[in-house]
Each structure stands twice: as C-alpha cells, then as structure tokens.
mmCIF file of N, CA and C in Angstrom:
data_model
loop_
_atom_site.group_PDB
_atom_site.id
_atom_site.type_symbol
_atom_site.label_atom_id
_atom_site.label_comp_id
_atom_site.label_asym_id
_atom_site.label_seq_id
_atom_site.Cartn_x
_atom_site.Cartn_y
_atom_site.Cartn_z
ATOM 1 N N MET A 1 23.586 -57.222 92.750
ATOM 2 C CA MET A 1 23.955 -58.245 93.707
ATOM 3 C C MET A 1 25.168 -58.996 93.160
ATOM 4 N N GLU A 2 26.112 -59.224 94.020
ATOM 5 C CA GLU A 2 27.307 -59.984 93.664
ATOM 6 C C GLU A 2 27.015 -61.479 93.787
ATOM 7 N N THR A 3 27.743 -62.266 93.026
ATOM 8 C CA THR A 3 27.572 -63.721 93.083
ATOM 9 C C THR A 3 27.790 -64.237 94.499
ATOM 10 N N SER A 4 28.759 -63.687 95.207
ATOM 11 C CA SER A 4 29.030 -64.140 96.581
ATOM 12 C C SER A 4 27.841 -63.880 97.501
ATOM 13 N N ASP A 5 27.117 -62.778 97.283
ATOM 14 C CA ASP A 5 25.919 -62.492 98.076
ATOM 15 C C ASP A 5 24.824 -63.511 97.779
ATOM 16 N N ALA A 6 24.665 -63.852 96.510
ATOM 17 C CA ALA A 6 23.662 -64.845 96.122
ATOM 18 C C ALA A 6 24.007 -66.206 96.709
ATOM 19 N N VAL A 7 25.272 -66.573 96.668
ATOM 20 C CA VAL A 7 25.701 -67.851 97.236
ATOM 21 C C VAL A 7 25.407 -67.885 98.735
ATOM 22 N N ALA A 8 25.689 -66.799 99.441
ATOM 23 C CA ALA A 8 25.412 -66.740 100.880
ATOM 24 C C ALA A 8 23.919 -66.880 101.154
ATOM 25 N N ALA A 9 23.096 -66.215 100.353
ATOM 26 C CA ALA A 9 21.644 -66.296 100.544
ATOM 27 C C ALA A 9 21.138 -67.703 100.269
ATOM 28 N N PHE A 10 21.560 -68.288 99.161
ATOM 29 C CA PHE A 10 21.105 -69.643 98.846
ATOM 30 C C PHE A 10 21.626 -70.655 99.855
ATOM 31 N N SER A 11 22.816 -70.449 100.365
ATOM 32 C CA SER A 11 23.355 -71.322 101.404
ATOM 33 C C SER A 11 22.497 -71.235 102.665
ATOM 34 N N ALA A 12 22.093 -70.024 103.026
ATOM 35 C CA ALA A 12 21.231 -69.842 104.199
ATOM 36 C C ALA A 12 19.888 -70.532 104.015
ATOM 37 N N LEU A 13 19.432 -70.628 102.783
ATOM 38 C CA LEU A 13 18.138 -71.253 102.496
ATOM 39 C C LEU A 13 18.260 -72.754 102.249
ATOM 40 N N GLY A 14 19.464 -73.293 102.373
ATOM 41 C CA GLY A 14 19.713 -74.687 102.051
ATOM 42 C C GLY A 14 19.370 -75.670 103.149
ATOM 43 N N GLN A 15 18.566 -75.275 104.093
ATOM 44 C CA GLN A 15 18.131 -76.150 105.177
ATOM 45 C C GLN A 15 16.628 -75.950 105.328
ATOM 46 N N PRO A 16 15.846 -77.032 105.378
ATOM 47 C CA PRO A 16 14.382 -76.892 105.382
ATOM 48 C C PRO A 16 13.827 -75.991 106.488
ATOM 49 N N GLY A 17 14.382 -76.071 107.682
ATOM 50 C CA GLY A 17 13.876 -75.244 108.774
ATOM 51 C C GLY A 17 14.071 -73.761 108.519
ATOM 52 N N ARG A 18 15.230 -73.389 107.998
ATOM 53 C CA ARG A 18 15.481 -71.973 107.696
ATOM 54 C C ARG A 18 14.594 -71.497 106.557
ATOM 55 N N LEU A 19 14.388 -72.347 105.579
ATOM 56 C CA LEU A 19 13.491 -71.997 104.480
ATOM 57 C C LEU A 19 12.073 -71.793 105.002
ATOM 58 N N ASP A 20 11.632 -72.657 105.920
ATOM 59 C CA ASP A 20 10.301 -72.499 106.526
ATOM 60 C C ASP A 20 10.187 -71.176 107.277
ATOM 61 N N VAL A 21 11.232 -70.822 108.016
ATOM 62 C CA VAL A 21 11.223 -69.566 108.775
ATOM 63 C C VAL A 21 11.102 -68.381 107.824
ATOM 64 N N LEU A 22 11.899 -68.374 106.757
ATOM 65 C CA LEU A 22 11.831 -67.249 105.823
ATOM 66 C C LEU A 22 10.461 -67.175 105.157
ATOM 67 N N ARG A 23 9.921 -68.288 104.738
ATOM 68 C CA ARG A 23 8.598 -68.280 104.103
ATOM 69 C C ARG A 23 7.534 -67.786 105.087
ATOM 70 N N HIS A 24 7.665 -68.156 106.353
ATOM 71 C CA HIS A 24 6.729 -67.688 107.381
ATOM 72 C C HIS A 24 6.822 -66.169 107.528
ATOM 73 N N LEU A 25 8.037 -65.648 107.514
ATOM 74 C CA LEU A 25 8.212 -64.200 107.645
ATOM 75 C C LEU A 25 7.736 -63.460 106.404
ATOM 76 N N ILE A 26 7.915 -64.046 105.238
ATOM 77 C CA ILE A 26 7.378 -63.430 104.019
ATOM 78 C C ILE A 26 5.865 -63.354 104.117
ATOM 79 N N GLN A 27 5.249 -64.435 104.564
ATOM 80 C CA GLN A 27 3.790 -64.468 104.709
ATOM 81 C C GLN A 27 3.318 -63.447 105.745
ATOM 82 N N ALA A 28 4.116 -63.220 106.781
ATOM 83 C CA ALA A 28 3.741 -62.281 107.840
ATOM 84 C C ALA A 28 3.684 -60.844 107.344
ATOM 85 N N GLY A 29 4.410 -60.541 106.281
ATOM 86 C CA GLY A 29 4.399 -59.187 105.750
ATOM 87 C C GLY A 29 5.324 -58.265 106.511
ATOM 88 N N PRO A 30 5.202 -56.965 106.270
ATOM 89 C CA PRO A 30 6.149 -56.003 106.833
ATOM 90 C C PRO A 30 6.111 -55.900 108.354
ATOM 91 N N GLY A 31 5.018 -56.307 108.975
ATOM 92 C CA GLY A 31 4.937 -56.252 110.432
ATOM 93 C C GLY A 31 5.796 -57.289 111.120
ATOM 94 N N GLY A 32 6.153 -58.347 110.394
ATOM 95 C CA GLY A 32 7.006 -59.389 110.949
ATOM 96 C C GLY A 32 6.330 -60.190 112.044
ATOM 97 N N ARG A 33 7.132 -60.942 112.762
ATOM 98 C CA ARG A 33 6.657 -61.777 113.859
ATOM 99 C C ARG A 33 7.715 -61.812 114.959
ATOM 100 N N ALA A 34 7.248 -61.900 116.183
ATOM 101 C CA ALA A 34 8.155 -62.071 117.314
ATOM 102 C C ALA A 34 8.695 -63.497 117.295
ATOM 103 N N ALA A 35 9.885 -63.668 117.831
ATOM 104 C CA ALA A 35 10.538 -64.972 117.820
ATOM 105 C C ALA A 35 9.659 -66.048 118.447
ATOM 106 N N GLY A 36 9.031 -65.750 119.562
ATOM 107 C CA GLY A 36 8.169 -66.733 120.220
ATOM 108 C C GLY A 36 7.000 -67.153 119.355
ATOM 109 N N GLU A 37 6.443 -66.208 118.616
ATOM 110 C CA GLU A 37 5.328 -66.522 117.714
ATOM 111 C C GLU A 37 5.788 -67.422 116.573
ATOM 112 N N ILE A 38 6.976 -67.150 116.055
ATOM 113 C CA ILE A 38 7.513 -67.973 114.969
ATOM 114 C C ILE A 38 7.730 -69.396 115.470
ATOM 115 N N ALA A 39 8.368 -69.519 116.631
ATOM 116 C CA ALA A 39 8.655 -70.842 117.191
ATOM 117 C C ALA A 39 7.375 -71.631 117.422
ATOM 118 N N ALA A 40 6.368 -70.976 117.994
ATOM 119 C CA ALA A 40 5.101 -71.663 118.268
ATOM 120 C C ALA A 40 4.397 -72.064 116.982
ATOM 121 N N SER A 41 4.384 -71.175 116.026
ATOM 122 C CA SER A 41 3.686 -71.434 114.771
ATOM 123 C C SER A 41 4.327 -72.565 113.978
ATOM 124 N N LEU A 42 5.650 -72.605 113.969
ATOM 125 C CA LEU A 42 6.359 -73.599 113.169
ATOM 126 C C LEU A 42 6.765 -74.835 113.965
ATOM 127 N N GLY A 43 6.568 -74.804 115.280
ATOM 128 C CA GLY A 43 6.952 -75.942 116.108
ATOM 129 C C GLY A 43 8.458 -76.143 116.178
ATOM 130 N N ILE A 44 9.181 -75.036 116.241
ATOM 131 C CA ILE A 44 10.644 -75.069 116.279
ATOM 132 C C ILE A 44 11.111 -74.725 117.690
ATOM 133 N N ARG A 45 12.111 -75.441 118.184
ATOM 134 C CA ARG A 45 12.679 -75.122 119.493
ATOM 135 C C ARG A 45 13.323 -73.737 119.444
ATOM 136 N N PRO A 46 13.227 -72.980 120.532
ATOM 137 C CA PRO A 46 13.782 -71.619 120.539
ATOM 138 C C PRO A 46 15.257 -71.543 120.150
ATOM 139 N N ASN A 47 16.082 -72.478 120.621
ATOM 140 C CA ASN A 47 17.506 -72.405 120.282
ATOM 141 C C ASN A 47 17.740 -72.694 118.797
ATOM 142 N N THR A 48 16.947 -73.591 118.225
ATOM 143 C CA THR A 48 17.048 -73.876 116.791
ATOM 144 C C THR A 48 16.605 -72.660 115.987
ATOM 145 N N LEU A 49 15.512 -72.025 116.427
ATOM 146 C CA LEU A 49 15.020 -70.827 115.747
ATOM 147 C C LEU A 49 16.045 -69.704 115.823
ATOM 148 N N SER A 50 16.646 -69.528 116.981
ATOM 149 C CA SER A 50 17.646 -68.477 117.147
ATOM 150 C C SER A 50 18.798 -68.666 116.164
ATOM 151 N N SER A 51 19.248 -69.890 116.017
ATOM 152 C CA SER A 51 20.319 -70.185 115.067
ATOM 153 C C SER A 51 19.874 -69.892 113.636
ATOM 154 N N ALA A 52 18.675 -70.328 113.289
ATOM 155 C CA ALA A 52 18.147 -70.101 111.934
ATOM 156 C C ALA A 52 18.030 -68.611 111.642
ATOM 157 N N LEU A 53 17.499 -67.852 112.586
ATOM 158 C CA LEU A 53 17.341 -66.412 112.387
ATOM 159 C C LEU A 53 18.697 -65.720 112.260
ATOM 160 N N GLY A 54 19.673 -66.182 113.018
ATOM 161 C CA GLY A 54 21.013 -65.613 112.920
ATOM 162 C C GLY A 54 21.628 -65.835 111.547
ATOM 163 N N ILE A 55 21.468 -67.036 111.020
ATOM 164 C CA ILE A 55 22.017 -67.357 109.699
ATOM 165 C C ILE A 55 21.291 -66.565 108.619
ATOM 166 N N LEU A 56 19.963 -66.486 108.715
ATOM 167 C CA LEU A 56 19.190 -65.718 107.732
ATOM 168 C C LEU A 56 19.519 -64.228 107.816
ATOM 169 N N SER A 57 19.728 -63.729 109.024
ATOM 170 C CA SER A 57 20.102 -62.317 109.204
ATOM 171 C C SER A 57 21.477 -62.044 108.615
ATOM 172 N N GLN A 58 22.422 -62.937 108.883
ATOM 173 C CA GLN A 58 23.778 -62.762 108.371
ATOM 174 C C GLN A 58 23.792 -62.766 106.845
ATOM 175 N N ALA A 59 22.886 -63.536 106.237
ATOM 176 C CA ALA A 59 22.791 -63.577 104.774
ATOM 177 C C ALA A 59 22.039 -62.374 104.217
ATOM 178 N N GLY A 60 21.504 -61.521 105.105
ATOM 179 C CA GLY A 60 20.806 -60.314 104.668
ATOM 180 C C GLY A 60 19.356 -60.521 104.291
ATOM 181 N N LEU A 61 18.795 -61.680 104.637
ATOM 182 C CA LEU A 61 17.420 -61.988 104.247
ATOM 183 C C LEU A 61 16.392 -61.616 105.306
ATOM 184 N N VAL A 62 16.852 -61.371 106.534
ATOM 185 C CA VAL A 62 15.955 -61.094 107.659
ATOM 186 C C VAL A 62 16.513 -59.916 108.444
ATOM 187 N N SER A 63 15.626 -59.070 108.931
ATOM 188 C CA SER A 63 16.021 -57.979 109.826
ATOM 189 C C SER A 63 15.233 -58.116 111.121
ATOM 190 N N SER A 64 15.664 -57.396 112.136
ATOM 191 C CA SER A 64 14.969 -57.467 113.423
ATOM 192 C C SER A 64 14.948 -56.091 114.076
ATOM 193 N N HIS A 65 13.967 -55.919 114.950
ATOM 194 C CA HIS A 65 13.918 -54.714 115.774
ATOM 195 C C HIS A 65 13.266 -55.070 117.106
ATOM 196 N N ARG A 66 13.595 -54.305 118.115
ATOM 197 C CA ARG A 66 13.042 -54.536 119.443
ATOM 198 C C ARG A 66 11.699 -53.827 119.558
ATOM 199 N N ASP A 67 10.740 -54.528 120.125
ATOM 200 C CA ASP A 67 9.412 -53.982 120.399
ATOM 201 C C ASP A 67 9.108 -54.291 121.857
ATOM 202 N N GLY A 68 9.488 -53.365 122.731
ATOM 203 C CA GLY A 68 9.354 -53.628 124.160
ATOM 204 C C GLY A 68 10.318 -54.737 124.554
ATOM 205 N N ARG A 69 9.768 -55.817 125.094
ATOM 206 C CA ARG A 69 10.607 -56.941 125.511
ATOM 207 C C ARG A 69 10.779 -57.980 124.410
ATOM 208 N N ARG A 70 10.112 -57.790 123.303
ATOM 209 C CA ARG A 70 10.162 -58.764 122.210
ATOM 210 C C ARG A 70 11.112 -58.305 121.109
ATOM 211 N N ILE A 71 11.664 -59.269 120.409
ATOM 212 C CA ILE A 71 12.410 -58.971 119.190
ATOM 213 C C ILE A 71 11.550 -59.463 118.037
ATOM 214 N N VAL A 72 11.247 -58.545 117.133
ATOM 215 C CA VAL A 72 10.387 -58.852 115.991
ATOM 216 C C VAL A 72 11.265 -58.993 114.754
ATOM 217 N N TYR A 73 11.047 -60.076 114.031
ATOM 218 C CA TYR A 73 11.819 -60.376 112.822
ATOM 219 C C TYR A 73 10.946 -60.186 111.597
ATOM 220 N N SER A 74 11.549 -59.676 110.540
ATOM 221 C CA SER A 74 10.848 -59.449 109.273
ATOM 222 C C SER A 74 11.719 -59.921 108.126
ATOM 223 N N ALA A 75 11.063 -60.395 107.073
ATOM 224 C CA ALA A 75 11.783 -60.717 105.846
ATOM 225 C C ALA A 75 12.206 -59.409 105.195
ATOM 226 N N ARG A 76 13.416 -59.358 104.693
ATOM 227 C CA ARG A 76 13.902 -58.173 103.974
ATOM 228 C C ARG A 76 13.513 -58.350 102.510
ATOM 229 N N MET A 77 12.325 -57.869 102.189
ATOM 230 C CA MET A 77 11.764 -58.102 100.862
ATOM 231 C C MET A 77 12.636 -57.529 99.749
ATOM 232 N N GLU A 78 13.302 -56.397 100.010
ATOM 233 C CA GLU A 78 14.163 -55.826 98.981
ATOM 234 C C GLU A 78 15.347 -56.749 98.690
ATOM 235 N N ALA A 79 15.867 -57.421 99.708
ATOM 236 C CA ALA A 79 16.976 -58.360 99.507
ATOM 237 C C ALA A 79 16.505 -59.611 98.775
ATOM 238 N N ILE A 80 15.310 -60.077 99.111
ATOM 239 C CA ILE A 80 14.753 -61.251 98.435
ATOM 240 C C ILE A 80 14.476 -60.918 96.975
ATOM 241 N N ALA A 81 13.937 -59.728 96.730
ATOM 242 C CA ALA A 81 13.688 -59.298 95.348
ATOM 243 C C ALA A 81 14.996 -59.207 94.568
ATOM 244 N N ALA A 82 16.042 -58.687 95.194
ATOM 245 C CA ALA A 82 17.342 -58.586 94.525
ATOM 246 C C ALA A 82 17.890 -59.968 94.189
ATOM 247 N N LEU A 83 17.674 -60.926 95.081
ATOM 248 C CA LEU A 83 18.127 -62.293 94.832
ATOM 249 C C LEU A 83 17.394 -62.902 93.638
ATOM 250 N N VAL A 84 16.085 -62.724 93.597
ATOM 251 C CA VAL A 84 15.298 -63.251 92.476
ATOM 252 C C VAL A 84 15.696 -62.543 91.183
ATOM 253 N N GLN A 85 15.862 -61.227 91.245
ATOM 254 C CA GLN A 85 16.271 -60.483 90.047
ATOM 255 C C GLN A 85 17.633 -60.943 89.550
ATOM 256 N N TRP A 86 18.554 -61.196 90.459
ATOM 257 C CA TRP A 86 19.874 -61.688 90.076
ATOM 258 C C TRP A 86 19.744 -63.043 89.386
ATOM 259 N N LEU A 87 18.888 -63.898 89.931
ATOM 260 C CA LEU A 87 18.729 -65.248 89.403
ATOM 261 C C LEU A 87 18.173 -65.247 87.985
ATOM 262 N N VAL A 88 17.252 -64.338 87.696
ATOM 263 C CA VAL A 88 16.579 -64.342 86.389
ATOM 264 C C VAL A 88 16.992 -63.153 85.512
ATOM 265 N N ALA A 89 18.118 -62.544 85.812
ATOM 266 C CA ALA A 89 18.540 -61.337 85.093
ATOM 267 C C ALA A 89 18.582 -61.522 83.584
ATOM 268 N N ASP A 90 19.008 -62.652 83.126
ATOM 269 C CA ASP A 90 19.118 -62.892 81.688
ATOM 270 C C ASP A 90 18.097 -63.926 81.234
ATOM 271 N N CYS A 91 16.958 -63.932 81.882
ATOM 272 C CA CYS A 91 15.913 -64.922 81.618
ATOM 273 C C CYS A 91 15.562 -64.999 80.135
ATOM 274 N N CYS A 92 15.658 -66.178 79.611
ATOM 275 C CA CYS A 92 15.159 -66.495 78.263
ATOM 276 C C CYS A 92 15.780 -65.634 77.170
ATOM 277 N N GLY A 93 16.943 -65.085 77.406
ATOM 278 C CA GLY A 93 17.616 -64.296 76.384
ATOM 279 C C GLY A 93 16.826 -63.094 75.916
ATOM 280 N N GLY A 94 15.953 -62.568 76.770
ATOM 281 C CA GLY A 94 15.165 -61.393 76.416
ATOM 282 C C GLY A 94 13.885 -61.697 75.664
ATOM 283 N N ASP A 95 13.551 -62.966 75.486
ATOM 284 C CA ASP A 95 12.320 -63.364 74.796
ATOM 285 C C ASP A 95 11.147 -63.235 75.772
ATOM 286 N N ALA A 96 10.366 -62.174 75.629
ATOM 287 C CA ALA A 96 9.273 -61.882 76.562
ATOM 288 C C ALA A 96 8.268 -63.025 76.647
ATOM 289 N N ALA A 97 7.952 -63.645 75.532
ATOM 290 C CA ALA A 97 6.983 -64.750 75.545
ATOM 291 C C ALA A 97 7.512 -65.930 76.346
ATOM 292 N N ALA A 98 8.788 -66.221 76.206
ATOM 293 C CA ALA A 98 9.377 -67.333 76.951
ATOM 294 C C ALA A 98 9.446 -67.024 78.441
ATOM 295 N N CYS A 99 9.555 -65.748 78.783
ATOM 296 C CA CYS A 99 9.635 -65.338 80.190
ATOM 297 C C CYS A 99 8.263 -65.202 80.851
ATOM 298 N N ALA A 100 7.197 -65.238 80.088
ATOM 299 C CA ALA A 100 5.854 -65.007 80.636
ATOM 300 C C ALA A 100 5.524 -65.911 81.818
ATOM 301 N N PRO A 101 5.799 -67.224 81.771
ATOM 302 C CA PRO A 101 5.486 -68.056 82.940
ATOM 303 C C PRO A 101 6.233 -67.596 84.195
ATOM 304 N N MET A 102 7.464 -67.143 84.020
ATOM 305 C CA MET A 102 8.251 -66.669 85.155
ATOM 306 C C MET A 102 7.639 -65.397 85.740
ATOM 307 N N THR A 103 7.277 -64.462 84.896
ATOM 308 C CA THR A 103 6.726 -63.206 85.405
ATOM 309 C C THR A 103 5.365 -63.433 86.054
ATOM 310 N N ARG A 104 4.573 -64.340 85.525
ATOM 311 C CA ARG A 104 3.286 -64.655 86.174
ATOM 312 C C ARG A 104 3.513 -65.282 87.544
ATOM 313 N N ALA A 105 4.490 -66.158 87.639
ATOM 314 C CA ALA A 105 4.780 -66.833 88.906
ATOM 315 C C ALA A 105 5.287 -65.861 89.965
ATOM 316 N N LEU A 106 5.913 -64.780 89.548
ATOM 317 C CA LEU A 106 6.487 -63.828 90.491
ATOM 318 C C LEU A 106 5.520 -62.727 90.905
ATOM 319 N N THR A 107 4.303 -62.769 90.422
ATOM 320 C CA THR A 107 3.317 -61.774 90.812
ATOM 321 C C THR A 107 2.827 -62.100 92.216
ATOM 322 N N CYS A 108 3.120 -61.214 93.147
ATOM 323 C CA CYS A 108 2.796 -61.449 94.556
ATOM 324 C C CYS A 108 1.300 -61.541 94.790
ATOM 325 N N CYS A 109 0.601 -60.587 94.299
ATOM 326 C CA CYS A 109 -0.837 -60.520 94.558
ATOM 327 C C CYS A 109 -1.580 -60.417 93.236
ATOM 328 N N PRO A 110 -1.817 -61.559 92.567
ATOM 329 C CA PRO A 110 -2.512 -61.507 91.287
ATOM 330 C C PRO A 110 -3.923 -60.959 91.434
ATOM 331 N N PRO A 111 -4.511 -60.482 90.332
ATOM 332 C CA PRO A 111 -5.876 -59.950 90.391
ATOM 333 C C PRO A 111 -6.826 -60.958 91.032
ATOM 334 N N GLY A 112 -7.688 -60.447 91.886
ATOM 335 C CA GLY A 112 -8.659 -61.305 92.558
ATOM 336 C C GLY A 112 -8.157 -61.888 93.865
ATOM 337 N N ARG A 113 -6.892 -61.680 94.172
ATOM 338 C CA ARG A 113 -6.340 -62.189 95.431
ATOM 339 C C ARG A 113 -5.868 -61.003 96.253
ATOM 340 N N ALA A 114 -6.387 -60.897 97.448
ATOM 341 C CA ALA A 114 -6.035 -59.767 98.310
ATOM 342 C C ALA A 114 -4.614 -59.919 98.820
ATOM 343 N N ALA A 115 -3.991 -58.810 99.075
ATOM 344 C CA ALA A 115 -2.662 -58.822 99.683
ATOM 345 C C ALA A 115 -2.771 -59.388 101.086
ATOM 346 N N PRO A 116 -1.713 -60.098 101.544
ATOM 347 C CA PRO A 116 -1.759 -60.674 102.899
ATOM 348 C C PRO A 116 -1.783 -59.607 103.960
#
C-alpha cells in the first residue's frame, strides 16, 4: 500500500458517520447490507448515506453490487487488512513480545467467540 492510499483511506474514515457505516459493514460480513438497511439501522438519511458510501468506495474501503432492485454494499476486508498491515508494518522494531498486545487486538474471532 502506498502512503497516498493510506491517507485517502484515513481521510475517508475521518468523519464519525462514515466510520459508523464502515464498522456496520464490517460487522455485516461478506454478505454486506443494502443501502436502505444501513440507513435504517444507523438512523442516517439516505442522501447522507449515499455520500458516505461514495467516499468510502472511492477510498477503496467499500464495494457494491446490484441484487435485483437493491444495491448491496460490503466492506472490502482485503483493503482494510492492507491498511492495518501498512500501519503496523514496522511494529515495535520486530520485538514479538512488544507486539503481542497488537496481534491479540487484531484477532477477529478469538477462541470461544463465534464468527459473525
């Protein structure tokens, strides 16, 4: 990932509503959510949601596909993973013990917790 890509992604996440939308889509998993479902769940006006989804899509964090009359949006997990990997690429100077809290925090589905 290039620094400019990371800056674009972090810029897209620099507004609470857009961050909420992305977190909602991450929670939704690979099946994603239709725009109307996202708006209803988060209490966001459709035009505000449309703008947020456009910015997140342009930053490469969200993808969409048509499902009949609906447009379904999904978090691009590979792009989010690349962003996190870029951020922590040189974590703790290679000291595995110092990095342990970071690696534990990044475990999506720790033992005893079912996948969403």
